[in-house]
Amino acid sequence: MTEKIQAIRGMNDILADETGRWQSLEALIRRVLEQYGYQEIRFPILEKTELFAHSIGETTDIVSKEMYSFVDRNGDNLTLRPEGTAGCVRAGLQHSLFQTGVQKLWYNGPMFRRERPQKGRLRQFHQTGVEAFGLPGPDIDAELILLCARLWRELGLDDITLQINSLGSAAARLAYRNVLVEYFTGHKDQLDEDSRARLERNPLRILDSKDPDLQNLIANAPAMSGYLDPESADHFAGLQELLTGAGVTFTVNPRLVRGLDYYCKTVFEWVTSRLGAQGTVCAGGRYDGMVEHFGGKTTPAVGFALGMERLLELADLKEPLDSRPDLYFIHAGAGSEARAMQLAEQVRDAHPSLKVILHCGGGGMKSQFKKADRSGASLALILAEDELARNTVAIKHLRRDLPQREVAWPALPGALSELLMNV
RNA sequence: GUGAGCGUAGCUCAGUUGGCAGAGCGCAGGAUUGUGGAUCCUGUGGUCGUGGGUUCGAGCCCCAUCGCUCACCCCA
């Protein structure tokens, strides 16, 4: 047997019976973002590998083992984007967006990471990202968090909790890093294999470990809060004040460090316990150094990303409006098909918002009625020998107990207006 | 990359100590030659994931392999 062709592992199809829920989620998010004055930006799925390596960090798991990278025909190293922030910054830089003051941007689309798929984690997954450039204060951090809180409210999600932390300035982070290395080196015998490797490459991540044997050691580790530079400490205090004032409840989690290297100062994560092992629905933070790092002028920046698949699993979303057709046009007998097609076009001209299915594929009246019923249409239009001879169309109610009518062809659009106004 | 569980019809799943591969749903047709839904009848459906082994005989036992799922790791 020839092997059935299959999608790549972890890259799922979203079929027609699911796209309605996607559309309503996307529409809701778009509406809220526009409410806050954010504008959509679109940038490529493919970028030069160095863009991600230099922003996310060479030693992070994403860059070191999870990227879909390949060599282009001209020798360029290209990578399917594992996240959106880097591409957004690149686009902003390339088009001098950061010269003109504040930019509040959002984007939505597929991201790619070559991990082992599991619940809430795919190799191609979808994120909505929101980024704000040019604002240094905690006010914008708070606005982003309030925006998220509004989304959860609108989605009817009340079991997502907020965790925040501050990583401090680059210098403070470096100082803290040294303290941590010293501490963990002193307890090297207690560390597991992964954590020992991280001691060299990314010691902050040890704080994130879920290994139960390490929890005691981690709990006693020196906390970042003790090493914050004054400016970052003020910023963090300011953020907490704003959140409290806005009535947002949060937990300060001193071990929240996030997996991407570019974060500084504020980091935050919205978490649920309803999703198994992948409980993070939304996460982000401040990355003041990135624009400058790529050659732009010093530009403060904050952003976050939403995991669309994870959100879809949580939210009880309805199909947008009614996906069922309004009319199902049945026709039979010589000459009926061309005439029905003509009439269907006239109905579509007169009523652009109606869904009109013209029966295709032949078959008897009985089977056409069956299909009309299964389509969910509220009305059937019938054009067979009798009607054709009389220059009329019959209109039959499929959902209500009302008598069948017969109207002359020119009167069809008008008759439909009447009927649909009564529905 | 590591570990565990699961692969039988388009879908959901039965399948006894190893003995003729099944049901429901769906789809198609009919009972009713121009009228759907409820009911009844008929039909359509499969290299039992794949390859090997044990056996007179394998969906079932053994080995390998691929795929899916969940978890670790990590992350949205």
CSV table of C-alpha atoms in Angstrom, one decimal, chain A residues 65-242:
chain,number,residue,atom,x,y,z
A,65,LYS,CA,17.4,23.2,19.9
A,66,GLU,CA,13.9,24.3,18.8
A,67,MET,CA,14.2,26.3,15.7
A,68,TYR,CA,13.2,25.3,12.2
A,69,SER,CA,16.2,26.5,10.3
A,70,PHE,CA,17.6,25.8,6.9
A,71,VAL,CA,20.1,27.2,4.4
A,72,ASP,CA,18.6,29.1,1.5
A,73,ARG,CA,19.9,28.6,-2.1
A,74,ASN,CA,22.1,31.6,-1.8
A,75,GLY,CA,23.7,30.4,1.5
A,76,ASP,CA,21.6,32.6,3.8
A,77,ASN,CA,20.6,30.9,7.1
A,78,LEU,CA,16.8,31.3,7.5
A,79,THR,CA,14.5,30.3,10.3
A,80,LEU,CA,10.7,30.0,10.7
A,81,ARG,CA,9.8,32.5,13.4
A,82,PRO,CA,9.6,30.9,16.9
A,83,GLU,CA,8.0,34.1,18.3
A,84,GLY,CA,6.9,37.5,17.0
A,85,THR,CA,8.8,40.1,19.0
A,86,ALA,CA,12.1,39.9,17.1
A,87,GLY,CA,10.4,40.2,13.7
A,88,CYS,CA,8.3,43.1,14.9
A,89,VAL,CA,11.4,44.9,16.1
A,90,ARG,CA,13.2,44.2,12.9
A,91,ALA,CA,10.2,45.6,10.8
A,92,GLY,CA,10.0,48.7,13.0
A,93,LEU,CA,13.7,49.3,12.7
A,94,GLN,CA,13.7,48.8,8.9
A,95,HIS,CA,10.9,51.3,8.4
A,96,SER,CA,12.1,53.8,11.0
A,97,LEU,CA,8.9,53.4,13.1
A,98,PHE,CA,10.7,54.2,16.3
A,99,GLN,CA,11.8,57.6,15.1
A,100,THR,CA,8.3,58.9,15.3
A,101,GLY,CA,7.5,58.4,19.0
A,102,VAL,CA,5.2,55.9,20.5
A,103,GLN,CA,4.2,52.8,18.5
A,104,LYS,CA,1.4,50.4,19.8
A,105,LEU,CA,1.3,47.4,17.6
A,106,TRP,CA,-0.2,43.9,17.5
A,107,TYR,CA,0.0,40.9,15.2
A,108,ASN,CA,-1.5,37.4,15.0
A,109,GLY,CA,-0.2,34.4,13.2
A,110,PRO,CA,1.6,31.1,13.2
A,111,MET,CA,4.9,30.5,15.1
A,112,PHE,CA,7.1,27.4,14.9
A,113,ARG,CA,9.1,25.5,17.5
A,114,ARG,CA,10.5,22.0,17.0
A,115,GLU,CA,9.4,20.5,20.3
A,116,ARG,CA,7.7,17.2,21.1
A,117,PRO,CA,4.0,18.0,20.8
A,118,GLN,CA,1.7,17.5,23.8
A,119,LYS,CA,-1.5,19.0,25.1
A,120,GLY,CA,-1.4,22.8,24.5
A,121,ARG,CA,1.8,22.6,22.6
A,122,LEU,CA,2.3,22.2,18.9
A,123,ARG,CA,5.1,22.7,16.4
A,124,GLN,CA,3.1,25.2,14.5
A,125,PHE,CA,1.0,27.2,16.9
A,126,HIS,CA,-0.6,30.6,16.9
A,127,GLN,CA,0.0,33.6,18.9
A,128,THR,CA,-1.4,37.1,19.1
A,129,GLY,CA,1.4,39.5,20.1
A,130,VAL,CA,1.1,43.0,21.4
A,131,GLU,CA,4.1,45.4,21.6
A,132,ALA,CA,4.4,49.0,22.8
A,133,PHE,CA,7.5,51.0,21.9
A,134,GLY,CA,8.8,54.3,23.2
A,135,LEU,CA,7.3,54.2,26.7
A,136,PRO,CA,9.7,53.7,29.7
A,137,GLY,CA,7.3,53.9,32.6
A,138,PRO,CA,5.2,51.3,34.4
A,139,ASP,CA,2.0,52.9,33.1
A,140,ILE,CA,2.2,51.1,29.8
A,141,ASP,CA,3.1,47.8,31.6
A,142,ALA,CA,0.0,48.2,33.6
A,143,GLU,CA,-2.1,49.0,30.5
A,144,LEU,CA,-1.0,45.8,28.8
A,145,ILE,CA,-2.0,43.8,31.9
A,146,LEU,CA,-5.3,45.5,32.1
A,147,LEU,CA,-5.9,44.8,28.4
A,148,CYS,CA,-5.3,41.1,29.2
A,149,ALA,CA,-7.7,41.2,32.1
A,150,ARG,CA,-10.4,42.7,29.9
A,151,LEU,CA,-9.9,39.9,27.4
A,152,TRP,CA,-10.4,37.2,30.1
A,153,ARG,CA,-13.5,39.0,31.3
A,154,GLU,CA,-14.9,39.2,27.8
A,155,LEU,CA,-14.1,35.5,27.3
A,156,GLY,CA,-15.7,34.6,30.5
A,157,LEU,CA,-12.5,33.2,32.0
A,158,ASP,CA,-12.3,33.7,35.7
A,159,ASP,CA,-9.6,31.2,36.6
A,160,ILE,CA,-6.6,32.8,35.1
A,161,THR,CA,-4.2,34.2,37.6
A,162,LEU,CA,-1.5,36.9,37.2
A,163,GLN,CA,2.1,36.5,38.3
A,164,ILE,CA,4.6,39.3,38.1
A,165,ASN,CA,8.3,39.8,38.8
A,166,SER,CA,11.1,42.2,38.0
A,167,LEU,CA,14.4,41.2,36.5
A,168,GLY,CA,16.0,44.6,36.9
A,169,SER,CA,18.4,46.3,34.6
A,170,ALA,CA,21.0,44.4,32.6
A,171,ALA,CA,23.7,45.3,35.1
A,172,ALA,CA,21.6,44.3,38.1
A,173,ARG,CA,20.7,41.1,36.4
A,174,LEU,CA,24.4,40.3,35.8
A,175,ALA,CA,25.2,41.0,39.4
A,176,TYR,CA,22.4,38.7,40.6
A,177,ARG,CA,23.5,36.1,38.2
A,178,ASN,CA,26.9,36.0,39.8
A,179,VAL,CA,25.4,35.6,43.2
A,180,LEU,CA,23.2,32.8,42.0
A,181,VAL,CA,26.1,31.0,40.4
A,182,GLU,CA,28.0,31.2,43.6
A,183,TYR,CA,25.0,29.9,45.6
A,184,PHE,CA,24.3,27.0,43.4
A,185,THR,CA,27.9,26.1,42.9
A,186,GLY,CA,28.1,25.7,46.7
A,187,HIS,CA,25.2,23.1,46.4
A,188,LYS,CA,26.3,21.5,43.2
A,189,ASP,CA,25.9,18.0,44.6
A,190,GLN,CA,22.2,18.6,45.0
A,191,LEU,CA,21.6,19.8,41.5
A,192,ASP,CA,20.2,17.5,38.7
A,193,GLU,CA,21.9,17.2,35.4
A,194,ASP,CA,19.8,19.9,33.6
A,195,SER,CA,20.5,22.4,36.3
A,196,ARG,CA,24.2,21.8,36.3
A,197,ALA,CA,24.3,22.5,32.6
A,198,ARG,CA,22.3,25.7,33.2
A,199,LEU,CA,24.7,26.8,35.9
A,200,GLU,CA,27.1,27.8,33.1
A,201,ARG,CA,24.7,28.9,30.4
A,202,ASN,CA,21.6,30.3,32.0
A,203,PRO,CA,21.7,30.1,35.9
A,204,LEU,CA,18.5,32.1,36.3
A,205,ARG,CA,16.5,29.3,34.7
A,206,ILE,CA,17.4,27.0,37.6
A,207,LEU,CA,14.9,29.0,39.7
A,208,ASP,CA,12.2,27.8,37.3
A,209,SER,CA,12.9,24.0,37.7
A,210,LYS,CA,10.0,21.8,38.6
A,211,ASP,CA,12.1,19.1,40.1
A,212,PRO,CA,10.6,18.4,43.5
A,213,ASP,CA,14.1,17.6,45.0
A,214,LEU,CA,15.3,21.1,44.1
A,215,GLN,CA,12.4,23.1,45.5
A,216,ASN,CA,14.0,23.5,49.0
A,217,LEU,CA,17.3,24.6,47.5
A,218,ILE,CA,15.5,27.1,45.2
A,219,ALA,CA,13.3,28.4,48.0
A,220,ASN,CA,16.4,29.3,50.0
A,221,ALA,CA,18.3,30.9,47.1
A,222,PRO,CA,18.9,34.6,47.2
A,223,ALA,CA,16.0,36.5,45.7
A,224,MET,CA,16.3,38.9,42.8
A,225,SER,CA,14.4,41.5,44.8
A,226,GLY,CA,17.4,42.0,47.0
A,227,TYR,CA,19.6,42.9,44.0
A,228,LEU,CA,17.3,45.2,42.0
A,229,ASP,CA,18.8,48.5,41.0
A,230,PRO,CA,16.9,51.5,42.4
A,231,GLU,CA,15.3,52.5,39.1
A,232,SER,CA,14.0,49.0,38.5
A,233,ALA,CA,12.7,48.8,42.1
A,234,ASP,CA,10.8,52.1,41.6
A,235,HIS,CA,9.4,50.9,38.3
A,236,PHE,CA,8.2,47.6,39.9
A,237,ALA,CA,6.7,49.4,42.9
A,238,GLY,CA,4.9,51.8,40.5
A,239,LEU,CA,3.5,48.9,38.5
A,240,GLN,CA,2.2,47.2,41.6
A,241,GLU,CA,0.6,50.4,42.7
A,242,LEU,CA,-1.2,50.9,39.4
